[in-house]
PDB file of C-alpha atoms in Angstrom:
ATOM      1  CA  UNK K 481       4.578  15.049  -1.085  1.00  0.00           C
ATOM      2  CA  UNK K 482       4.676  18.828  -1.648  1.00  0.00           C
ATOM      3  CA  UNK K 483       7.934  19.012   0.196  1.00  0.00           C
ATOM      4  CA  UNK K 484       9.345  16.241  -1.766  1.00  0.00           C
ATOM      5  CA  UNK K 485       8.394  17.706  -5.147  1.00  0.00           C
ATOM      6  CA  UNK K 486       9.257  21.214  -4.265  1.00  0.00           C
ATOM      7  CA  UNK K 487      12.837  20.070  -3.425  1.00  0.00           C
ATOM      8  CA  UNK K 488      13.586  18.214  -6.493  1.00  0.00           C
ATOM      9  CA  UNK K 489      15.100  20.988  -8.244  1.00  0.00           C
ATOM     10  CA  UNK K 490      17.617  21.622  -5.543  1.00  0.00           C
ATOM     11  CA  UNK K 491      18.698  17.906  -5.570  1.00  0.00           C
ATOM     12  CA  UNK K 492      18.889  17.505  -9.226  1.00  0.00           C
ATOM     13  CA  UNK K 493      22.617  18.050  -9.351  1.00  0.00           C
ATOM     14  CA  UNK K 494      23.459  15.919  -6.249  1.00  0.00           C
ATOM     15  CA  UNK K 495      23.151  12.437  -8.167  1.00  0.00           C
ATOM     16  CA  UNK K 496      24.192  11.215 -11.398  1.00  0.00           C
ATOM     17  CA  UNK K 497      21.109   9.196 -12.104  1.00  0.00           C
ATOM     18  CA  UNK K 498      18.602  11.867 -11.404  1.00  0.00           C
ATOM     19  CA  UNK K 499      17.557  10.374  -8.084  1.00  0.00           C
ATOM     20  CA  UNK K 500      16.773  12.463  -5.058  1.00  0.00           C
ATOM     21  CA  UNK K 501      18.538  12.386  -1.636  1.00  0.00           C
ATOM     22  CA  UNK K 502      17.188  10.289   1.159  1.00  0.00           C
ATOM     23  CA  UNK K 503      15.929  13.242   3.252  1.00  0.00           C
ATOM     24  CA  UNK K 504      13.491  14.411   0.445  1.00  0.00           C
ATOM     25  CA  UNK K 505      12.639  10.884  -0.553  1.00  0.00           C
ATOM     26  CA  UNK K 506      11.459  10.297   3.012  1.00  0.00           C
ATOM     27  CA  UNK K 507       8.827  12.855   2.440  1.00  0.00           C
ATOM     28  CA  UNK K 508       7.324  10.909  -0.543  1.00  0.00           C
ATOM     29  CA  UNK K 509       7.701   7.526   1.570  1.00  0.00           C
ATOM     30  CA  UNK K 510       5.602   9.204   4.358  1.00  0.00           C
ATOM     31  CA  UNK K 511       2.995  10.516   1.977  1.00  0.00           C
ATOM     32  CA  UNK K 512       2.432   7.014   0.671  1.00  0.00           C
ATOM     33  CA  UNK K 513       2.445   5.391   4.110  1.00  0.00           C
ATOM     34  CA  UNK K 514      -0.163   8.076   4.965  1.00  0.00           C
ATOM     35  CA  UNK K 515      -2.148   6.804   2.051  1.00  0.00           C
ATOM     36  CA  UNK K 516      -1.951   3.343   3.631  1.00  0.00           C
ATOM     37  CA  UNK K 517      -3.457   4.674   6.696  1.00  0.00           C
ATOM     38  CA  UNK K 518      -6.492   6.340   4.875  1.00  0.00           C
ATOM     39  CA  UNK K 519      -6.950   3.316   2.548  1.00  0.00           C
ATOM     40  CA  UNK K 520      -7.376   1.181   5.857  1.00  0.00           C
ATOM     41  CA  UNK K 521     -10.229   3.289   6.637  1.00  0.00           C
ATOM     42  CA  UNK K 522     -11.759   3.916   3.280  1.00  0.00           C
ATOM     43  CA  UNK K 523     -10.838   2.834  -0.202  1.00  0.00           C
ATOM     44  CA  UNK K 524     -11.400   6.151  -1.610  1.00  0.00           C
ATOM     45  CA  UNK K 525      -8.115   7.110  -0.288  1.00  0.00           C
ATOM     46  CA  UNK K 526      -6.734   5.680  -3.476  1.00  0.00           C
ATOM     47  CA  UNK K 527      -7.708   8.863  -5.398  1.00  0.00           C
ATOM     48  CA  UNK K 528      -5.221  10.766  -3.350  1.00  0.00           C
ATOM     49  CA  UNK K 529      -2.492   8.058  -4.023  1.00  0.00           C
ATOM     50  CA  UNK K 530      -3.113   8.450  -7.845  1.00  0.00           C
ATOM     51  CA  UNK K 531      -2.737  12.237  -7.515  1.00  0.00           C
ATOM     52  CA  UNK K 532       0.511  11.773  -5.916  1.00  0.00           C
ATOM     53  CA  UNK K 533       1.944   9.355  -8.492  1.00  0.00           C
ATOM     54  CA  UNK K 534       0.427  11.557 -11.196  1.00  0.00           C
ATOM     55  CA  UNK K 535       2.566  14.581  -9.876  1.00  0.00           C
ATOM     56  CA  UNK K 536       5.622  12.553  -9.433  1.00  0.00           C
ATOM     57  CA  UNK K 537       5.406  11.249 -12.985  1.00  0.00           C
ATOM     58  CA  UNK K 538       4.809  14.788 -14.361  1.00  0.00           C
ATOM     59  CA  UNK K 539       7.770  16.257 -12.144  1.00  0.00           C
ATOM     60  CA  UNK K 540      10.063  13.538 -13.774  1.00  0.00           C
ATOM     61  CA  UNK K 541       8.976  14.580 -17.340  1.00  0.00           C
ATOM     62  CA  UNK K 542       9.406  18.303 -16.642  1.00  0.00           C
ATOM     63  CA  UNK K 543      12.877  17.758 -15.049  1.00  0.00           C
ATOM     64  CA  UNK K 544      13.881  15.244 -17.540  1.00  0.00           C
ATOM     65  CA  UNK K 545      14.436  12.501 -15.025  1.00  0.00           C
ATOM     66  CA  UNK K 546      13.752   8.679 -15.598  1.00  0.00           C
ATOM     67  CA  UNK K 547      10.180   8.109 -15.303  1.00  0.00           C
ATOM     68  CA  UNK K 548      10.820   5.279 -12.871  1.00  0.00           C
ATOM     69  CA  UNK K 549      13.390   7.138 -10.923  1.00  0.00           C
ATOM     70  CA  UNK K 550      11.287   6.992  -7.844  1.00  0.00           C
ATOM     71  CA  UNK K 551      10.202   3.489  -8.112  1.00  0.00           C
ATOM     72  CA  UNK K 552      12.051   2.142  -5.057  1.00  0.00           C
ATOM     73  CA  UNK K 553      10.640   4.757  -2.817  1.00  0.00           C
ATOM     74  CA  UNK K 554       7.109   4.406  -3.985  1.00  0.00           C
ATOM     75  CA  UNK K 555       7.203   0.527  -3.722  1.00  0.00           C
ATOM     76  CA  UNK K 556       8.639   0.627  -0.231  1.00  0.00           C
ATOM     77  CA  UNK K 557       5.725   2.949   0.710  1.00  0.00           C
ATOM     78  CA  UNK K 558       3.203   0.669  -0.952  1.00  0.00           C
ATOM     79  CA  UNK K 559       4.507  -2.272   0.865  1.00  0.00           C
ATOM     80  CA  UNK K 560       4.261  -0.603   4.149  1.00  0.00           C
ATOM     81  CA  UNK K 561       0.704   0.545   3.207  1.00  0.00           C
ATOM     82  CA  UNK K 562      -0.152  -3.177   2.376  1.00  0.00           C
ATOM     83  CA  UNK K 563       1.073  -4.180   5.719  1.00  0.00           C
ATOM     84  CA  UNK K 564      -0.901  -1.562   7.647  1.00  0.00           C
ATOM     85  CA  UNK K 565      -3.979  -2.665   5.679  1.00  0.00           C
ATOM     86  CA  UNK K 566      -3.493  -6.352   6.494  1.00  0.00           C
ATOM     87  CA  UNK K 567      -2.705  -5.350  10.139  1.00  0.00           C
ATOM     88  CA  UNK K 568      -6.172  -3.955  10.659  1.00  0.00           C
ATOM     89  CA  UNK K 569      -7.627  -7.454  10.021  1.00  0.00           C
ATOM     90  CA  UNK K 570      -5.269  -9.287  12.544  1.00  0.00           C
ATOM     91  CA  UNK K 571      -8.302  -9.273  15.098  1.00  0.00           C
ATOM     92  CA  UNK K 572     -10.447 -10.850  12.571  1.00  0.00           C
ATOM     93  CA  UNK K 573      -7.892 -13.478  11.673  1.00  0.00           C
ATOM     94  CA  UNK K 574      -7.252 -14.537  15.051  1.00  0.00           C
ATOM     95  CA  UNK K 575     -11.239 -14.562  15.822  1.00  0.00           C
ATOM     96  CA  UNK K 576     -11.913 -18.214  14.392  1.00  0.00           C
ATOM     97  CA  UNK K 577     -10.850 -21.009  12.055  1.00  0.00           C
ATOM     98  CA  UNK K 578     -10.947 -20.148   8.324  1.00  0.00           C
ATOM     99  CA  UNK K 579     -10.264 -16.602   8.818  1.00  0.00           C
ATOM    100  CA  UNK K 580      -7.073 -16.551   7.231  1.00  0.00           C
ATOM    101  CA  UNK K 581      -5.530 -14.096   4.584  1.00  0.00           C
ATOM    102  CA  UNK K 582      -6.533 -16.141   1.471  1.00  0.00           C
ATOM    103  CA  UNK K 583      -7.250 -19.592   0.478  1.00  0.00           C
ATOM    104  CA  UNK K 584      -5.671 -20.624  -2.598  1.00  0.00           C
ATOM    105  CA  UNK K 585      -8.083 -23.431  -2.998  1.00  0.00           C
ATOM    106  CA  UNK K 586     -10.655 -20.990  -3.945  1.00  0.00           C
ATOM    107  CA  UNK K 587      -8.567 -19.523  -6.864  1.00  0.00           C
ATOM    108  CA  UNK K 588     -11.035 -20.983  -9.563  1.00  0.00           C
ATOM    109  CA  UNK K 589     -13.764 -19.179  -7.624  1.00  0.00           C
ATOM    110  CA  UNK K 590     -12.027 -15.966  -7.610  1.00  0.00           C
ATOM    111  CA  UNK K 591     -11.206 -16.203 -11.394  1.00  0.00           C
ATOM    112  CA  UNK K 592     -14.971 -16.731 -11.931  1.00  0.00           C
ATOM    113  CA  UNK K 593     -15.687 -13.545 -10.099  1.00  0.00           C
ATOM    114  CA  UNK K 594     -13.232 -11.604 -12.146  1.00  0.00           C
ATOM    115  CA  UNK K 595     -14.672 -13.009 -15.389  1.00  0.00           C
ATOM    116  CA  UNK K 596     -18.258 -12.144 -14.202  1.00  0.00           C
ATOM    117  CA  UNK K 597     -17.164  -8.627 -13.290  1.00  0.00           C
ATOM    118  CA  UNK K 598     -15.447  -8.122 -16.791  1.00  0.00           C
ATOM    119  CA  UNK K 599     -18.585  -9.260 -18.684  1.00  0.00           C
ATOM    120  CA  UNK K 600     -21.435  -7.978 -16.675  1.00  0.00           C
ATOM    121  CA  UNK K 601     -19.938  -5.322 -14.330  1.00  0.00           C
ATOM    122  CA  UNK K 602     -21.314  -6.942 -11.192  1.00  0.00           C
ATOM    123  CA  UNK K 603     -20.154  -9.845  -8.826  1.00  0.00           C
ATOM    124  CA  UNK K 604     -22.480 -12.472  -7.467  1.00  0.00           C
ATOM    125  CA  UNK K 605     -20.522 -13.643  -4.156  1.00  0.00           C
ATOM    126  CA  UNK K 606     -21.385 -17.303  -3.283  1.00  0.00           C
ATOM    127  CA  UNK K 607     -22.062 -17.954   0.374  1.00  0.00           C
ATOM    128  CA  UNK K 608     -19.268 -19.555   2.106  1.00  0.00           C
ATOM    129  CA  UNK K 609     -19.017 -21.440   5.506  1.00  0.00           C
ATOM    130  CA  UNK K 610     -15.905 -19.074   6.497  1.00  0.00           C
ATOM    131  CA  UNK K 611     -14.531 -15.896   4.816  1.00  0.00           C
ATOM    132  CA  UNK K 612     -10.912 -15.160   4.486  1.00  0.00           C
ATOM    133  CA  UNK K 613      -9.657 -11.452   4.570  1.00  0.00           C
ATOM    134  CA  UNK K 614      -9.494 -11.744   0.651  1.00  0.00           C
ATOM    135  CA  UNK K 615     -13.062 -12.968   0.553  1.00  0.00           C
ATOM    136  CA  UNK K 616     -14.230  -9.902   2.729  1.00  0.00           C
ATOM    137  CA  UNK K 617     -12.420  -7.669   0.079  1.00  0.00           C
ATOM    138  CA  UNK K 618     -14.453  -9.350  -2.627  1.00  0.00           C
ATOM    139  CA  UNK K 619     -17.697  -9.218  -0.742  1.00  0.00           C
ATOM    140  CA  UNK K 620     -17.247  -5.333  -0.202  1.00  0.00           C
ATOM    141  CA  UNK K 621     -16.302  -4.724  -3.798  1.00  0.00           C
ATOM    142  CA  UNK K 622     -19.098  -6.926  -4.934  1.00  0.00           C
ATOM    143  CA  UNK K 623     -21.723  -5.057  -2.906  1.00  0.00           C
ATOM    144  CA  UNK K 624     -20.730  -1.644  -4.282  1.00  0.00           C
ATOM    145  CA  UNK K 625     -20.318  -2.815  -7.921  1.00  0.00           C
ATOM    146  CA  UNK K 626     -23.660  -4.330  -7.926  1.00  0.00           C
ATOM    147  CA  UNK K 627     -25.743  -2.127  -5.836  1.00  0.00           C
ATOM    148  CA  UNK K 628     -28.645  -0.208  -7.630  1.00  0.00           C
ATOM    149  CA  UNK K 629     -30.761   1.034  -4.871  1.00  0.00           C
ATOM    150  CA  UNK K 630     -31.167   4.686  -4.247  1.00  0.00           C
ATOM    151  CA  UNK K 631     -32.236   6.770  -1.271  1.00  0.00           C
ATOM    152  CA  UNK K 632     -33.495  10.304  -0.934  1.00  0.00           C
ATOM    153  CA  UNK K 633     -30.589  11.638   1.312  1.00  0.00           C
ATOM    154  CA  UNK K 634     -27.884  11.190  -1.759  1.00  0.00           C
ATOM    155  CA  UNK K 635     -26.344  14.078  -3.062  1.00  0.00           C
ATOM    156  CA  UNK K 636     -24.984  14.229  -6.659  1.00  0.00           C
ATOM    157  CA  UNK K 637     -21.133  14.720  -6.946  1.00  0.00           C
ATOM    158  CA  UNK K 638     -21.450  17.696  -9.129  1.00  0.00           C
ATOM    159  CA  UNK K 639     -23.252  19.707  -6.593  1.00  0.00           C
ATOM    160  CA  UNK K 640     -20.614  19.420  -3.785  1.00  0.00           C
ATOM    161  CA  UNK K 641     -18.548  22.499  -4.527  1.00  0.00           C
ATOM    162  CA  UNK K 642     -21.820  24.517  -4.624  1.00  0.00           C
ATOM    163  CA  UNK K 643     -23.282  22.708  -1.437  1.00  0.00           C
ATOM    164  CA  UNK K 644     -26.714  22.500  -2.928  1.00  0.00           C
ATOM    165  CA  UNK K 645     -27.547  19.494  -1.077  1.00  0.00           C
ATOM    166  CA  UNK K 646     -25.412  18.223   1.922  1.00  0.00           C
ATOM    167  CA  UNK K 647     -24.953  14.549   2.084  1.00  0.00           C
ATOM    168  CA  UNK K 648     -27.315  13.092   4.967  1.00  0.00           C
ATOM    169  CA  UNK K 649     -25.220  10.236   6.421  1.00  0.00           C
ATOM    170  CA  UNK K 650     -27.207   9.196   9.447  1.00  0.00           C
ATOM    171  CA  UNK K 651     -30.502  10.046  11.442  1.00  0.00           C
ATOM    172  CA  UNK K 652     -31.977   8.495  14.506  1.00  0.00           C
ATOM    173  CA  UNK K 653     -35.013   9.444  16.487  1.00  0.00           C
ATOM    174  CA  UNK K 654     -34.367   9.531  20.332  1.00  0.00           C
ATOM    175  CA  UNK K 655     -36.616   9.950  23.455  1.00  0.00           C
ATOM    176  CA  UNK K 656     -38.439  13.180  23.905  1.00  0.00           C
ATOM    177  CA  UNK K 657     -38.791  13.805  20.221  1.00  0.00           C
ATOM    178  CA  UNK K 658     -35.301  14.649  19.746  1.00  0.00           C
ATOM    179  CA  UNK K 659     -33.458  13.759  16.430  1.00  0.00           C
ATOM    180  CA  UNK K 660     -29.873  12.913  16.173  1.00  0.00           C
ATOM    181  CA  UNK K 661     -28.200  13.360  12.781  1.00  0.00           C
ATOM    182  CA  UNK K 662     -24.970  13.471  10.832  1.00  0.00           C
ATOM    183  CA  UNK K 663     -24.636  15.504   7.851  1.00  0.00           C
ATOM    184  CA  UNK K 664     -21.511  16.213   5.525  1.00  0.00           C
ATOM    185  CA  UNK K 665     -21.398  19.875   4.661  1.00  0.00           C
ATOM    186  CA  UNK K 666     -18.368  22.070   4.269  1.00  0.00           C
ATOM    187  CA  UNK K 667     -17.508  25.580   5.379  1.00  0.00           C
ATOM    188  CA  UNK K 668     -19.503  27.924   2.855  1.00  0.00           C
ATOM    189  CA  UNK K 669     -16.557  30.514   3.019  1.00  0.00           C
ATOM    190  CA  UNK K 670     -14.086  28.003   2.023  1.00  0.00           C
ATOM    191  CA  UNK K 671     -15.970  25.930  -0.450  1.00  0.00           C
ATOM    192  CA  UNK K 672     -17.732  28.951  -2.220  1.00  0.00           C
ATOM    193  CA  UNK K 673     -14.490  30.804  -1.973  1.00  0.00           C
ATOM    194  CA  UNK K 674     -12.464  27.991  -3.511  1.00  0.00           C
ATOM    195  CA  UNK K 675     -14.535  27.980  -6.828  1.00  0.00           C
ATOM    196  CA  UNK K 676     -13.164  31.139  -8.198  1.00  0.00           C
ATOM    197  CA  UNK K 677      -9.839  30.447  -7.016  1.00  0.00           C
ATOM    198  CA  UNK K 678      -9.710  27.173  -8.708  1.00  0.00           C
ATOM    199  CA  UNK K 679     -10.987  28.704 -11.912  1.00  0.00           C
ATOM    200  CA  UNK K 680      -8.374  31.423 -11.683  1.00  0.00           C
ATOM    201  CA  UNK K 681      -5.514  28.704 -10.966  1.00  0.00           C
ATOM    202  CA  UNK K 682      -6.741  26.628 -13.828  1.00  0.00           C
ATOM    203  CA  UNK K 683      -6.962  29.513 -16.257  1.00  0.00           C
ATOM    204  CA  UNK K 684      -3.429  30.602 -15.351  1.00  0.00           C
ATOM    205  CA  UNK K 685      -2.065  27.073 -15.884  1.00  0.00           C
ATOM    206  CA  UNK K 686      -3.789  26.775 -19.176  1.00  0.00           C
ATOM    207  CA  UNK K 687      -2.437  30.190 -20.261  1.00  0.00           C
ATOM    208  CA  UNK K 688       1.153  29.486 -19.230  1.00  0.00           C
ATOM    209  CA  UNK K 689       0.958  26.024 -20.839  1.00  0.00           C
ATOM    210  CA  UNK K 690      -0.272  27.384 -24.178  1.00  0.00           C
ATOM    211  CA  UNK K 691       2.020  30.153 -24.317  1.00  0.00           C
ATOM    212  CA  UNK K 692       5.026  27.885 -23.144  1.00  0.00           C
ATOM    213  CA  UNK K 693       5.716  30.250 -20.155  1.00  0.00           C
ATOM    214  CA  UNK K 694       7.812  28.369 -17.508  1.00  0.00           C
ATOM    215  CA  UNK K 695       6.627  30.092 -14.596  1.00  0.00           C
ATOM    216  CA  UNK K 696       7.789  29.095 -11.086  1.00  0.00           C
ATOM    217  CA  UNK K 697       4.212  28.656  -9.937  1.00  0.00           C
ATOM    218  CA  UNK K 698       3.064  26.463 -12.780  1.00  0.00           C
ATOM    219  CA  UNK K 699       3.735  23.190 -10.757  1.00  0.00           C
ATOM    220  CA  UNK K 700       2.279  24.690  -7.571  1.00  0.00           C
ATOM    221  CA  UNK K 701      -0.911  25.343  -9.895  1.00  0.00           C
ATOM    222  CA  UNK K 702      -0.895  21.584 -10.835  1.00  0.00           C
ATOM    223  CA  UNK K 703      -0.052  20.431  -7.197  1.00  0.00           C
ATOM    224  CA  UNK K 704      -3.623  22.120  -6.330  1.00  0.00           C
ATOM    225  CA  UNK K 705      -5.689  21.090  -9.407  1.00  0.00           C
ATOM    226  CA  UNK K 706      -4.651  17.400  -9.781  1.00  0.00           C
ATOM    227  CA  UNK K 707      -5.639  16.317  -6.270  1.00  0.00           C
ATOM    228  CA  UNK K 708      -8.784  18.327  -6.361  1.00  0.00           C
ATOM    229  CA  UNK K 709     -10.031  17.082  -9.736  1.00  0.00           C
ATOM    230  CA  UNK K 710      -8.997  13.397  -8.967  1.00  0.00           C
ATOM    231  CA  UNK K 711     -10.582  13.210  -5.683  1.00  0.00           C
ATOM    232  CA  UNK K 712     -13.849  15.029  -6.969  1.00  0.00           C
ATOM    233  CA  UNK K 713     -14.401  13.844 -10.542  1.00  0.00           C
ATOM    234  CA  UNK K 714     -13.772  10.189  -9.499  1.00  0.00           C
ATOM    235  CA  UNK K 715     -17.132  10.201  -7.635  1.00  0.00           C
ATOM    236  CA  UNK K 716     -18.639  10.526 -11.200  1.00  0.00           C
ATOM    237  CA  UNK K 717     -17.974   6.864 -11.723  1.00  0.00           C
ATOM    238  CA  UNK K 718     -19.829   5.929  -8.519  1.00  0.00           C
ATOM    239  CA  UNK K 719     -23.506   5.349  -9.139  1.00  0.00           C
ATOM    240  CA  UNK K 720     -24.851   5.914  -5.670  1.00  0.00           C
ATOM    241  CA  UNK K 721     -23.509   8.312  -3.048  1.00  0.00           C
TER     242      UNK K 721
END
C-alpha cells in the first residue's frame, strides 16, 4: 500500500482520468489480498483494511483525483479476499449435508437476528440441526456481541503501548509441576520507544496542517498514524479482551 501511495504523484500525469498505472495498482490490489488472508484468520484484520482505504481516500482528495478513481482495483481485491475467506470453509462444506454456503430459506430468521441486534445489541442464535457457512459467521458474531463474562487475564486496550499488563492467552499445568503459558507482550525497546516517536510525528503533522505547510513528509506521517490509531483505538469498542 505504501508503494502504491508513494508513486501516485509520479503517475498523476500519465492518465487523463487521474488513474494510476497498472504496475502501481498491483501494489494496492496485493495489499487488499493480504487483508483477505489476514481476515481469514482473524476478523480484526478489518481494521487494517479500513486504514488502507482511508489513506487512499485522503490521497485522492489531496491530489484532486476522483474519490472513487481506485474503485475497480479495490473491488477486485475485495472479491479475491472473499474467495479466499470462503475457500477456508471448503473442508467444512464437504464434511456433511447441510453445510453449504447459505440457506436462503432461513432469510426471515436472518432478518430477525438483524432486528434483534439493532434494537438490543445482542443476538440469540436459534439452535439448528445443520449450520451453513453463513450460520457459522452469525454464531461467531453473536457470541462476541453478547458475551459479558470477564476473566483476570485480560488486559485493557489503553495500557498496551505502556505494556502495563501483558495479555495472558493460555495456561496449562504439565507433568512434574511445569507450566506452559502463552503471553502477548511486545519488545519493550520498540514499544516504549514508539510512544515519543508517535507523539512527535502527530505533533509535526498537526503543526504542518494548522500552518498549511505542504511538507513532503506529511503523508508519511499520516501513513504511520492512521494504521496505528485505527488498529489500536478500535479495540476500545470491544468489551472483553
